[in-house]
C-alpha positions as a printed Julia matrix, in Angstrom:
268×3 Matrix{Float64}:
   5.15   -1.72  -17.15
   3.54   -2.25  -20.5
   0.24   -0.73  -19.41
   2.01    2.39  -18.14
   4.12    2.77  -21.27
   1.06    2.32  -23.49
  -0.66    5.27  -21.8
   2.3     7.68  -21.79
   1.99    8.96  -25.42
  -1.65    9.92  -24.83
  -0.76   11.78  -21.64
   2.13   13.76  -23.12
   0.71   14.57  -26.57
  -3.04   14.94  -26.0
  -3.33   16.73  -22.64
  -2.92   20.48  -23.13
  -5.68   22.15  -21.12
  -7.7    21.37  -17.97
 -10.56   20.29  -20.24
  -8.37   17.4   -21.41
  -8.01   15.98  -17.89
 -10.34   13.05  -18.7
  -7.71   11.72  -21.09
  -5.4    10.81  -18.21
  -7.62    8.2   -16.48
  -8.93    7.06  -19.86
  -5.4     6.4   -21.13
  -4.43    4.55  -17.95
  -7.56    2.39  -18.15
  -7.03    1.77  -21.85
  -3.44    0.66  -21.26
  -4.57   -1.78  -18.57
  -7.27   -3.18  -20.86
  -4.8    -3.7   -23.71
  -2.25   -5.41  -21.47
  -5.04   -7.47  -19.89
  -6.05   -8.77  -23.32
  -2.41   -9.57  -24.13
  -2.12  -11.45  -20.84
  -5.28  -13.44  -21.54
  -3.96  -14.29  -25.01
  -0.78  -15.66  -23.42
  -2.73  -17.62  -20.8
  -5.16  -19.23  -23.22
  -2.9   -19.35  -26.3
   0.64  -20.17  -25.22
  -0.09  -21.74  -21.82
  -3.18  -23.62  -23.09
  -5.21  -22.93  -19.94
  -8.84  -23.98  -20.23
 -11.51  -21.91  -18.54
 -13.93  -23.84  -16.35
 -16.88  -21.93  -14.93
 -17.57  -22.77  -11.26
 -21.0   -23.49   -9.91
 -22.99  -20.78   -8.14
 -22.73  -22.67   -4.85
 -18.94  -22.75   -5.11
 -18.83  -19.05   -5.88
 -20.85  -18.28   -2.76
 -18.63  -20.56   -0.66
 -15.52  -18.76   -1.88
 -17.07  -15.37   -1.16
 -17.9   -16.44    2.4
 -14.46  -17.94    3.0
 -12.61  -14.9     1.63
 -14.88  -12.2     3.0
 -12.29  -11.06    5.58
  -9.47  -10.47    3.03
 -12.0    -8.75    0.76
 -13.02   -6.29    3.48
  -9.35   -5.78    4.41
  -8.5    -4.79    0.83
 -11.39   -2.32    0.64
 -10.51   -0.81    4.03
  -6.86   -0.39    3.03
  -7.92    1.47   -0.13
 -10.21    3.76    1.85
  -7.41    4.51    4.31
  -5.14    5.81    1.54
  -7.88    8.1     0.18
  -9.22    9.35    3.51
  -7.03   12.45    3.92
  -7.32   13.61    0.27
 -11.09   13.13    0.51
 -11.23   15.19    3.72
  -9.08   17.93    2.17
 -11.29   17.97   -0.9
 -14.43   18.16    1.22
 -13.15   21.37    2.83
 -13.31   23.02   -0.57
  -9.62   23.96   -0.72
  -8.36   22.73   -4.08
  -4.99   24.4    -3.45
  -4.39   22.44   -0.24
  -5.44   19.22   -1.94
  -2.92   19.86   -4.73
  -0.13   20.6    -2.25
  -0.85   17.43   -0.31
  -1.14   15.24   -3.41
   2.27   16.33   -4.67
   3.9    15.38   -1.36
   1.92   12.15   -1.18
   3.09   11.27   -4.71
   6.69   11.48   -3.51
   5.89    9.27   -0.54
   4.01    6.82   -2.77
   6.97    6.64   -5.15
   9.12    5.57   -2.2
   6.59    2.91   -1.25
   6.53    1.62   -4.84
  10.28    1.05   -4.61
   9.95   -0.86   -1.34
   6.7    -2.79   -1.98
   8.05   -5.24   -4.61
  10.43   -6.7    -2.02
   7.55   -7.65    0.26
   5.29   -8.83   -2.56
   8.01  -10.94   -4.19
   8.73  -12.65   -0.87
   5.06  -13.35   -0.1
   4.55  -16.69   -1.97
   7.84  -18.02   -0.61
   6.87  -17.15    2.97
   3.51  -18.91    2.56
   5.38  -22.06    1.52
   7.89  -21.8     4.38
   5.26  -21.28    7.08
   3.43  -24.34    5.8
   6.46  -26.67    5.64
   9.47  -25.21    7.5
   8.68  -22.71   10.26
  12.28  -22.63   11.47
  13.55  -21.44    8.11
  10.57  -19.1     7.83
  11.6   -17.42   11.07
  15.21  -16.97    9.9
  14.05  -15.55    6.57
  11.63  -13.2     8.31
  14.27  -11.66   10.53
  16.74  -11.28    7.64
  14.34   -9.59    5.25
  12.62   -7.72    8.07
  15.84   -6.0     9.13
  16.77   -5.37    5.49
  13.37   -3.84    4.71
  13.47   -1.67    7.83
  16.94   -0.3     7.05
  16.05    0.35    3.41
  12.83    2.13    4.4
  14.76    4.17    6.97
  17.23    5.3     4.31
  14.39    6.25    1.97
  12.68    8.23    4.73
  15.89   10.11    5.51
  16.36   10.93    1.83
  12.78   12.2     1.58
  13.33   14.48    4.57
  16.78   15.78    3.61
  16.03   16.33   -0.09
  12.42   17.49    0.3
  13.12   20.82   -1.41
  14.81   19.21   -4.4
  12.08   16.59   -4.73
   9.3    19.18   -4.68
  11.15   21.33   -7.23
  11.55   18.32   -9.49
   7.91   17.21   -9.25
   6.28   20.63   -9.19
   7.25   24.26   -9.48
   7.62   27.38   -7.33
   3.88   27.29   -6.68
   4.33   24.05   -4.71
   6.96   25.2    -2.22
   4.48   24.78    0.62
   4.59   21.05   -0.15
   8.1    20.87    1.33
   6.83   21.04    4.93
   4.15   18.44    4.15
   6.69   16.1     2.57
   9.0    16.38    5.56
   6.17   15.21    7.8
   5.19   12.37    5.46
   8.85   11.35    5.23
   8.45    9.52    8.54
   5.64    7.37    7.11
   7.5     4.87    4.83
   9.34    3.2     7.72
   6.12    2.33    9.54
   4.19    1.55    6.34
   6.85   -0.93    5.28
   6.9    -2.63    8.68
   3.1    -2.8     8.65
   3.07   -4.22    5.12
   5.77   -6.69    6.08
   3.69   -7.83    9.04
   0.64   -8.35    6.82
   2.21  -10.1     3.83
   5.0   -12.05    5.51
   3.42  -13.06    8.83
  -0.35  -12.6     9.14
  -1.53  -13.84    5.74
   0.94  -16.8     5.55
  -0.38  -17.79    8.99
  -4.01  -17.42    7.8
  -4.74  -14.62   10.29
  -7.34  -13.08    7.98
  -9.79  -11.96   10.66
  -7.04  -10.28   12.68
  -5.88   -8.47    9.56
  -9.45   -7.39    8.82
 -10.11   -6.11   12.34
  -6.9    -4.09   12.51
  -7.47   -2.63    9.04
 -11.02   -1.58    9.98
  -9.61   -0.01   13.15
  -7.07    1.83   11.02
  -9.85    3.22    8.82
 -11.8     4.41   11.86
  -8.69    5.9    13.44
  -7.62    7.86   10.36
 -11.1     9.41   10.08
 -11.28   10.28   13.8
  -7.81   11.86   13.84
  -7.6    13.36   10.36
 -10.99   15.08   10.33
 -10.32   17.52   13.21
  -6.65   17.8    12.18
  -7.56   18.84    8.63
 -10.2    21.29    9.85
  -7.78   22.9    12.31
  -4.41   22.7    10.54
  -5.13   21.88    6.9
  -2.59   19.85    4.96
  -0.05   19.79    7.8
  -2.69   18.34   10.1
  -3.65   15.72    7.53
  -0.03   14.68    6.98
   0.56   14.46   10.74
  -2.56   12.32   11.15
  -1.3     9.91    8.48
   2.04    9.45   10.25
   0.41    9.0    13.67
  -1.96    6.33   12.35
   0.88    4.55   10.52
   2.9     4.41   13.75
  -0.02    3.16   15.84
  -1.23    0.52   13.37
   2.26   -0.8    12.68
   2.75   -1.17   16.42
  -0.61   -2.94   16.78
   0.22   -5.4    14.01
   3.53   -6.37   15.6
   2.04   -6.48   19.09
  -0.43   -9.16   18.03
   2.2   -11.01   16.0
   4.51  -11.29   19.01
   1.73  -11.9    21.55
   0.24  -14.72   19.43
   3.66  -16.28   18.9
   3.45  -16.09   15.12
   7.2   -15.56   14.95
   7.94  -18.73   16.94
   9.5   -21.74   15.27
   6.8   -24.14   16.43
   3.31  -23.86   14.97
   1.07  -21.67   17.21
  -2.17  -23.08   18.6
């Protein structure tokens, strides 16, 4: 929060023309740097944490052990940028702008829902390690809650698409309404996919499975979105995103149930 607030004055008071666009990423980066320094001051000053440099051999061991989560994180980032990159590669700046506005609304919804999953993550890791029965009960409770909340958010995105676009943009962005109504179906499946990753797969140390499915998701979004964008533009790209979200969410839960990761006893 502090990093965002630190960058806001620069965005509002210094950006007046397209030539000032560089100020936006610079202010965001600057805010993160400032808050990072404050955080380090707290860690080393108030918490009295001492920094111990690891050996080169240990660094390499950690890189090898955590290579799967590392690749998963990179793949997930590429998935989110695939459709905008494809739209930009077609040379249509207007279509890219229309899509980005709709995607911002969808991302805002995900930012509301994501903290629930992320806050629960350390607790689920502890439960799966020590009390699988309680872990299962907690999973079902928060899983149903997350699904219903995501469903409500998706319905609101669809019903109030016109008002949301008018609030975020202007009359020039009215074509974003149709895009947003397609993307409105995405949060439900994104939340269930994220829930599967952070509450089941990672607490059960299924890093390779997570990596393989995420790489498949990256390949799928490229294979589907590329012809869809070429043929139908932004509407095709938005449809491709929703299709991939549905498929990958289903794949995650298929493997979770087939491997018995939701069972009370520890799977073999």
